[in-house]
């Protein structure tokens, strides 16, 4: 019985992640400031679409969208798109942020990164660890760059999402990110599957 409950919850999170990602991608083109920010970082339209970058609007819009898809608030609360404060009020984890969909080794969408392009002190945030999102078991960009990595037998490990995307934008299409400086045994072994000598290029 316990496994069935976990399985159903996992399925729900996968489904909502997929719906939200499509919503975020459409929302990016409705928010001129967010879209122009990405262009100002040197990204082009092909790269924006390749990495399925998006924009998360206010949480009420996200809730209304998911309601229209048949999801109730109690189901949405099982994801980490909403944060509950001490007053029992809900607000959006990724509201007013550029979104980066994060895929696992099986190319399933398991979470998101969010990048502030305003004045927030916290530039980047990730989905919380949950049933399907295990940060130590993910390499951002692997699925997008897998063909080049296999062909060249070379892989470059960098810190963040934008590092991978900007390298791709510049023609270097064999990088992945650990989404921070921590590096797990799972991630190291995965890189060794594709290269005898992975290159680590973290910030100074």
PDB file of C-alpha atoms in Angstrom:
ATOM      1  CA  UNK A   1       0.000   0.000   0.000  1.00  0.00           C
ATOM      2  CA  UNK A   2       2.808   2.405   0.870  1.00  0.00           C
ATOM      3  CA  UNK A   3       4.524   1.829  -2.479  1.00  0.00           C
ATOM      4  CA  UNK A   4       1.269   2.530  -4.309  1.00  0.00           C
ATOM      5  CA  UNK A   5       0.885   5.868  -2.511  1.00  0.00           C
ATOM      6  CA  UNK A   6       4.474   6.848  -3.348  1.00  0.00           C
ATOM      7  CA  UNK A   7       4.014   5.755  -6.955  1.00  0.00           C
ATOM      8  CA  UNK A   8       0.848   7.834  -7.333  1.00  0.00           C
ATOM      9  CA  UNK A   9       2.525  10.869  -5.790  1.00  0.00           C
ATOM     10  CA  UNK A  10       5.526  10.503  -8.085  1.00  0.00           C
ATOM     11  CA  UNK A  11       3.249  10.261 -11.090  1.00  0.00           C
ATOM     12  CA  UNK A  12       1.382  13.391  -9.983  1.00  0.00           C
ATOM     13  CA  UNK A  13       4.595  15.405  -9.590  1.00  0.00           C
ATOM     14  CA  UNK A  14       5.855  14.277 -13.014  1.00  0.00           C
ATOM     15  CA  UNK A  15       2.563  15.304 -14.623  1.00  0.00           C
ATOM     16  CA  UNK A  16       2.390  18.708 -12.938  1.00  0.00           C
ATOM     17  CA  UNK A  17       6.067  19.400 -13.718  1.00  0.00           C
ATOM     18  CA  UNK A  18       5.385  18.755 -17.393  1.00  0.00           C
ATOM     19  CA  UNK A  19       2.301  20.975 -17.457  1.00  0.00           C
ATOM     20  CA  UNK A  20       4.112  23.764 -15.605  1.00  0.00           C
ATOM     21  CA  UNK A  21       7.094  23.628 -17.938  1.00  0.00           C
ATOM     22  CA  UNK A  22       4.858  24.206 -20.957  1.00  0.00           C
ATOM     23  CA  UNK A  23       3.129  27.041 -19.107  1.00  0.00           C
ATOM     24  CA  UNK A  24       6.491  28.597 -18.205  1.00  0.00           C
ATOM     25  CA  UNK A  25       7.737  28.421 -21.800  1.00  0.00           C
ATOM     26  CA  UNK A  26       4.624  30.212 -23.091  1.00  0.00           C
ATOM     27  CA  UNK A  27       4.839  32.759 -20.272  1.00  0.00           C
ATOM     28  CA  UNK A  28       8.414  33.703 -21.223  1.00  0.00           C
ATOM     29  CA  UNK A  29       7.241  35.264 -24.476  1.00  0.00           C
ATOM     30  CA  UNK A  30       4.554  37.221 -22.655  1.00  0.00           C
ATOM     31  CA  UNK A  31       7.096  38.819 -20.322  1.00  0.00           C
ATOM     32  CA  UNK A  32       9.259  41.164 -22.338  1.00  0.00           C
ATOM     33  CA  UNK A  33      11.637  41.907 -19.439  1.00  0.00           C
ATOM     34  CA  UNK A  34      12.413  38.227 -18.794  1.00  0.00           C
ATOM     35  CA  UNK A  35      12.885  37.431 -22.477  1.00  0.00           C
ATOM     36  CA  UNK A  36      15.107  40.450 -23.077  1.00  0.00           C
ATOM     37  CA  UNK A  37      17.173  39.537 -20.028  1.00  0.00           C
ATOM     38  CA  UNK A  38      18.066  36.202 -21.635  1.00  0.00           C
ATOM     39  CA  UNK A  39      18.948  37.964 -24.888  1.00  0.00           C
ATOM     40  CA  UNK A  40      21.114  40.416 -22.929  1.00  0.00           C
ATOM     41  CA  UNK A  41      23.043  37.410 -21.550  1.00  0.00           C
ATOM     42  CA  UNK A  42      23.963  36.540 -25.114  1.00  0.00           C
ATOM     43  CA  UNK A  43      21.507  33.687 -25.621  1.00  0.00           C
ATOM     44  CA  UNK A  44      19.711  33.191 -28.906  1.00  0.00           C
ATOM     45  CA  UNK A  45      16.276  31.805 -29.651  1.00  0.00           C
ATOM     46  CA  UNK A  46      17.556  28.346 -30.582  1.00  0.00           C
ATOM     47  CA  UNK A  47      19.300  27.930 -27.232  1.00  0.00           C
ATOM     48  CA  UNK A  48      16.287  29.234 -25.287  1.00  0.00           C
ATOM     49  CA  UNK A  49      14.127  26.581 -26.969  1.00  0.00           C
ATOM     50  CA  UNK A  50      16.785  23.847 -26.733  1.00  0.00           C
ATOM     51  CA  UNK A  51      16.913  24.166 -22.946  1.00  0.00           C
ATOM     52  CA  UNK A  52      13.161  24.885 -22.675  1.00  0.00           C
ATOM     53  CA  UNK A  53      13.737  28.055 -20.664  1.00  0.00           C
ATOM     54  CA  UNK A  54      10.655  29.754 -19.296  1.00  0.00           C
ATOM     55  CA  UNK A  55       9.252  32.324 -16.909  1.00  0.00           C
ATOM     56  CA  UNK A  56       7.094  31.741 -13.836  1.00  0.00           C
ATOM     57  CA  UNK A  57       4.495  34.440 -13.316  1.00  0.00           C
ATOM     58  CA  UNK A  58       2.594  35.087 -10.080  1.00  0.00           C
ATOM     59  CA  UNK A  59       1.515  31.933  -8.266  1.00  0.00           C
ATOM     60  CA  UNK A  60      -2.168  32.759  -8.686  1.00  0.00           C
ATOM     61  CA  UNK A  61      -1.774  32.540 -12.457  1.00  0.00           C
ATOM     62  CA  UNK A  62       0.009  29.209 -12.094  1.00  0.00           C
ATOM     63  CA  UNK A  63      -2.732  27.863  -9.812  1.00  0.00           C
ATOM     64  CA  UNK A  64      -5.434  29.038 -12.241  1.00  0.00           C
ATOM     65  CA  UNK A  65      -3.618  27.330 -15.106  1.00  0.00           C
ATOM     66  CA  UNK A  66      -3.277  24.044 -13.222  1.00  0.00           C
ATOM     67  CA  UNK A  67      -6.918  24.262 -12.101  1.00  0.00           C
ATOM     68  CA  UNK A  68      -7.880  24.565 -15.760  1.00  0.00           C
ATOM     69  CA  UNK A  69      -5.931  21.348 -16.386  1.00  0.00           C
ATOM     70  CA  UNK A  70      -7.964  19.548 -13.723  1.00  0.00           C
ATOM     71  CA  UNK A  71      -5.570  19.746 -10.763  1.00  0.00           C
ATOM     72  CA  UNK A  72      -6.935  20.750  -7.372  1.00  0.00           C
ATOM     73  CA  UNK A  73      -5.072  22.879  -4.834  1.00  0.00           C
ATOM     74  CA  UNK A  74      -4.400  19.899  -2.550  1.00  0.00           C
ATOM     75  CA  UNK A  75      -2.677  18.143  -5.455  1.00  0.00           C
ATOM     76  CA  UNK A  76      -0.634  21.223  -6.345  1.00  0.00           C
ATOM     77  CA  UNK A  77       0.509  21.446  -2.712  1.00  0.00           C
ATOM     78  CA  UNK A  78       2.131  18.012  -3.082  1.00  0.00           C
ATOM     79  CA  UNK A  79       4.666  19.607  -5.431  1.00  0.00           C
ATOM     80  CA  UNK A  80       7.050  22.330  -4.279  1.00  0.00           C
ATOM     81  CA  UNK A  81       5.698  25.105  -6.483  1.00  0.00           C
ATOM     82  CA  UNK A  82       3.999  26.642  -3.455  1.00  0.00           C
ATOM     83  CA  UNK A  83       5.641  27.622  -0.169  1.00  0.00           C
ATOM     84  CA  UNK A  84       3.583  28.006   3.008  1.00  0.00           C
ATOM     85  CA  UNK A  85       4.602  30.706   5.471  1.00  0.00           C
ATOM     86  CA  UNK A  86       3.941  30.962   9.214  1.00  0.00           C
ATOM     87  CA  UNK A  87       0.611  32.680   8.550  1.00  0.00           C
ATOM     88  CA  UNK A  88      -0.488  29.650   6.491  1.00  0.00           C
ATOM     89  CA  UNK A  89      -0.367  31.782   3.351  1.00  0.00           C
ATOM     90  CA  UNK A  90       0.928  30.326   0.117  1.00  0.00           C
ATOM     91  CA  UNK A  91       3.264  31.968  -2.356  1.00  0.00           C
ATOM     92  CA  UNK A  92       5.122  30.734  -5.402  1.00  0.00           C
ATOM     93  CA  UNK A  93       8.618  29.320  -5.071  1.00  0.00           C
ATOM     94  CA  UNK A  94       9.573  30.382  -8.595  1.00  0.00           C
ATOM     95  CA  UNK A  95       7.369  33.470  -8.993  1.00  0.00           C
ATOM     96  CA  UNK A  96       8.900  36.193 -11.189  1.00  0.00           C
ATOM     97  CA  UNK A  97      11.901  34.018 -12.020  1.00  0.00           C
ATOM     98  CA  UNK A  98      13.302  32.579 -15.219  1.00  0.00           C
ATOM     99  CA  UNK A  99      12.881  28.816 -15.066  1.00  0.00           C
ATOM    100  CA  UNK A 100      15.304  26.045 -15.999  1.00  0.00           C
ATOM    101  CA  UNK A 101      13.718  22.580 -16.299  1.00  0.00           C
ATOM    102  CA  UNK A 102      15.889  19.860 -14.759  1.00  0.00           C
ATOM    103  CA  UNK A 103      15.862  16.333 -16.175  1.00  0.00           C
ATOM    104  CA  UNK A 104      17.195  13.138 -14.618  1.00  0.00           C
ATOM    105  CA  UNK A 105      19.358  10.516 -16.330  1.00  0.00           C
ATOM    106  CA  UNK A 106      16.195   8.978 -17.814  1.00  0.00           C
ATOM    107  CA  UNK A 107      15.278  12.341 -19.376  1.00  0.00           C
ATOM    108  CA  UNK A 108      12.279  12.779 -17.066  1.00  0.00           C
ATOM    109  CA  UNK A 109      11.498  16.283 -15.815  1.00  0.00           C
ATOM    110  CA  UNK A 110      12.106  16.111 -12.068  1.00  0.00           C
ATOM    111  CA  UNK A 111      12.429  19.734 -10.969  1.00  0.00           C
ATOM    112  CA  UNK A 112      13.285  23.319 -11.785  1.00  0.00           C
ATOM    113  CA  UNK A 113      15.834  25.980 -11.158  1.00  0.00           C
ATOM    114  CA  UNK A 114      14.736  29.591 -10.894  1.00  0.00           C
ATOM    115  CA  UNK A 115      16.859  32.645 -11.688  1.00  0.00           C
ATOM    116  CA  UNK A 116      15.975  36.102 -10.417  1.00  0.00           C
ATOM    117  CA  UNK A 117      16.655  38.898 -12.882  1.00  0.00           C
ATOM    118  CA  UNK A 118      15.615  41.692 -10.538  1.00  0.00           C
ATOM    119  CA  UNK A 119      16.978  42.750  -7.161  1.00  0.00           C
ATOM    120  CA  UNK A 120      16.546  39.593  -5.093  1.00  0.00           C
ATOM    121  CA  UNK A 121      19.485  38.719  -2.831  1.00  0.00           C
ATOM    122  CA  UNK A 122      18.985  35.077  -3.778  1.00  0.00           C
ATOM    123  CA  UNK A 123      19.810  34.769  -7.464  1.00  0.00           C
ATOM    124  CA  UNK A 124      19.220  31.040  -7.904  1.00  0.00           C
ATOM    125  CA  UNK A 125      16.882  28.586  -6.249  1.00  0.00           C
ATOM    126  CA  UNK A 126      16.173  24.914  -6.949  1.00  0.00           C
ATOM    127  CA  UNK A 127      13.261  22.605  -6.399  1.00  0.00           C
ATOM    128  CA  UNK A 128      13.338  20.998  -2.981  1.00  0.00           C
ATOM    129  CA  UNK A 129      14.510  17.421  -2.658  1.00  0.00           C
ATOM    130  CA  UNK A 130      11.492  15.152  -2.987  1.00  0.00           C
ATOM    131  CA  UNK A 131      10.459  11.720  -4.243  1.00  0.00           C
ATOM    132  CA  UNK A 132      11.729  12.393  -7.772  1.00  0.00           C
ATOM    133  CA  UNK A 133      14.210  15.270  -7.375  1.00  0.00           C
ATOM    134  CA  UNK A 134      17.564  14.160  -5.971  1.00  0.00           C
ATOM    135  CA  UNK A 135      20.131  16.848  -6.716  1.00  0.00           C
ATOM    136  CA  UNK A 136      23.098  14.513  -6.156  1.00  0.00           C
ATOM    137  CA  UNK A 137      21.757  12.167  -8.848  1.00  0.00           C
ATOM    138  CA  UNK A 138      21.404  14.735 -11.627  1.00  0.00           C
ATOM    139  CA  UNK A 139      23.733  16.404 -14.115  1.00  0.00           C
ATOM    140  CA  UNK A 140      22.052  19.414 -15.685  1.00  0.00           C
ATOM    141  CA  UNK A 141      22.618  19.536 -19.441  1.00  0.00           C
ATOM    142  CA  UNK A 142      23.502  15.867 -19.870  1.00  0.00           C
ATOM    143  CA  UNK A 143      20.462  15.066 -21.988  1.00  0.00           C
ATOM    144  CA  UNK A 144      20.880  18.176 -24.139  1.00  0.00           C
ATOM    145  CA  UNK A 145      24.600  17.506 -24.741  1.00  0.00           C
ATOM    146  CA  UNK A 146      24.670  13.705 -24.703  1.00  0.00           C
ATOM    147  CA  UNK A 147      25.288  13.275 -28.448  1.00  0.00           C
ATOM    148  CA  UNK A 148      28.424  15.444 -28.482  1.00  0.00           C
ATOM    149  CA  UNK A 149      29.659  13.931 -25.210  1.00  0.00           C
ATOM    150  CA  UNK A 150      29.376  10.423 -26.649  1.00  0.00           C
ATOM    151  CA  UNK A 151      31.002  11.382 -29.952  1.00  0.00           C
ATOM    152  CA  UNK A 152      33.959  13.191 -28.373  1.00  0.00           C
ATOM    153  CA  UNK A 153      34.377  11.058 -25.228  1.00  0.00           C
ATOM    154  CA  UNK A 154      34.822  14.380 -23.436  1.00  0.00           C
ATOM    155  CA  UNK A 155      32.771  15.951 -20.671  1.00  0.00           C
ATOM    156  CA  UNK A 156      33.236  19.264 -18.838  1.00  0.00           C
ATOM    157  CA  UNK A 157      31.703  19.766 -15.398  1.00  0.00           C
ATOM    158  CA  UNK A 158      30.735  23.346 -14.507  1.00  0.00           C
ATOM    159  CA  UNK A 159      28.799  24.853 -11.615  1.00  0.00           C
ATOM    160  CA  UNK A 160      25.580  26.399 -12.852  1.00  0.00           C
ATOM    161  CA  UNK A 161      22.802  26.234 -15.419  1.00  0.00           C
ATOM    162  CA  UNK A 162      23.934  29.363 -17.227  1.00  0.00           C
ATOM    163  CA  UNK A 163      27.506  28.033 -17.456  1.00  0.00           C
ATOM    164  CA  UNK A 164      26.237  25.023 -19.427  1.00  0.00           C
ATOM    165  CA  UNK A 165      23.879  27.089 -21.554  1.00  0.00           C
ATOM    166  CA  UNK A 166      26.421  29.793 -22.399  1.00  0.00           C
ATOM    167  CA  UNK A 167      29.009  27.168 -23.337  1.00  0.00           C
ATOM    168  CA  UNK A 168      26.425  25.523 -25.587  1.00  0.00           C
ATOM    169  CA  UNK A 169      25.614  28.936 -27.046  1.00  0.00           C
ATOM    170  CA  UNK A 170      29.335  29.384 -27.819  1.00  0.00           C
ATOM    171  CA  UNK A 171      29.617  26.019 -29.566  1.00  0.00           C
ATOM    172  CA  UNK A 172      31.023  23.930 -26.683  1.00  0.00           C
ATOM    173  CA  UNK A 173      28.319  21.292 -26.392  1.00  0.00           C
ATOM    174  CA  UNK A 174      29.825  18.754 -24.018  1.00  0.00           C
ATOM    175  CA  UNK A 175      29.316  20.364 -20.598  1.00  0.00           C
ATOM    176  CA  UNK A 176      27.132  19.437 -17.625  1.00  0.00           C
ATOM    177  CA  UNK A 177      26.436  21.088 -14.286  1.00  0.00           C
ATOM    178  CA  UNK A 178      26.252  19.779 -10.730  1.00  0.00           C
ATOM    179  CA  UNK A 179      24.076  22.823  -9.892  1.00  0.00           C
ATOM    180  CA  UNK A 180      26.528  23.974  -7.248  1.00  0.00           C
ATOM    181  CA  UNK A 181      30.004  23.041  -6.050  1.00  0.00           C
ATOM    182  CA  UNK A 182      29.004  19.844  -4.247  1.00  0.00           C
ATOM    183  CA  UNK A 183      29.826  16.711  -6.226  1.00  0.00           C
ATOM    184  CA  UNK A 184      28.468  13.249  -5.483  1.00  0.00           C
ATOM    185  CA  UNK A 185      29.766   9.770  -6.181  1.00  0.00           C
ATOM    186  CA  UNK A 186      26.760   9.151  -8.430  1.00  0.00           C
ATOM    187  CA  UNK A 187      27.611  12.194 -10.549  1.00  0.00           C
ATOM    188  CA  UNK A 188      31.308  11.250 -10.774  1.00  0.00           C
ATOM    189  CA  UNK A 189      30.518   7.676 -11.833  1.00  0.00           C
ATOM    190  CA  UNK A 190      28.052   8.940 -14.434  1.00  0.00           C
ATOM    191  CA  UNK A 191      30.709  11.201 -15.968  1.00  0.00           C
ATOM    192  CA  UNK A 192      33.197   8.324 -16.018  1.00  0.00           C
ATOM    193  CA  UNK A 193      30.698   6.408 -18.133  1.00  0.00           C
ATOM    194  CA  UNK A 194      31.310   8.933 -20.894  1.00  0.00           C
ATOM    195  CA  UNK A 195      34.905  10.035 -20.410  1.00  0.00           C
ATOM    196  CA  UNK A 196      38.096   8.562 -18.953  1.00  0.00           C
ATOM    197  CA  UNK A 197      39.179  12.032 -17.789  1.00  0.00           C
ATOM    198  CA  UNK A 198      36.269  14.377 -17.031  1.00  0.00           C
ATOM    199  CA  UNK A 199      37.310  18.030 -16.805  1.00  0.00           C
ATOM    200  CA  UNK A 200      36.114  19.979 -13.757  1.00  0.00           C
ATOM    201  CA  UNK A 201      35.804  23.704 -14.352  1.00  0.00           C
ATOM    202  CA  UNK A 202      34.255  25.258 -11.266  1.00  0.00           C
ATOM    203  CA  UNK A 203      34.390  28.985 -10.491  1.00  0.00           C
ATOM    204  CA  UNK A 204      37.612  30.288  -8.948  1.00  0.00           C
TER     205      UNK A 204
END
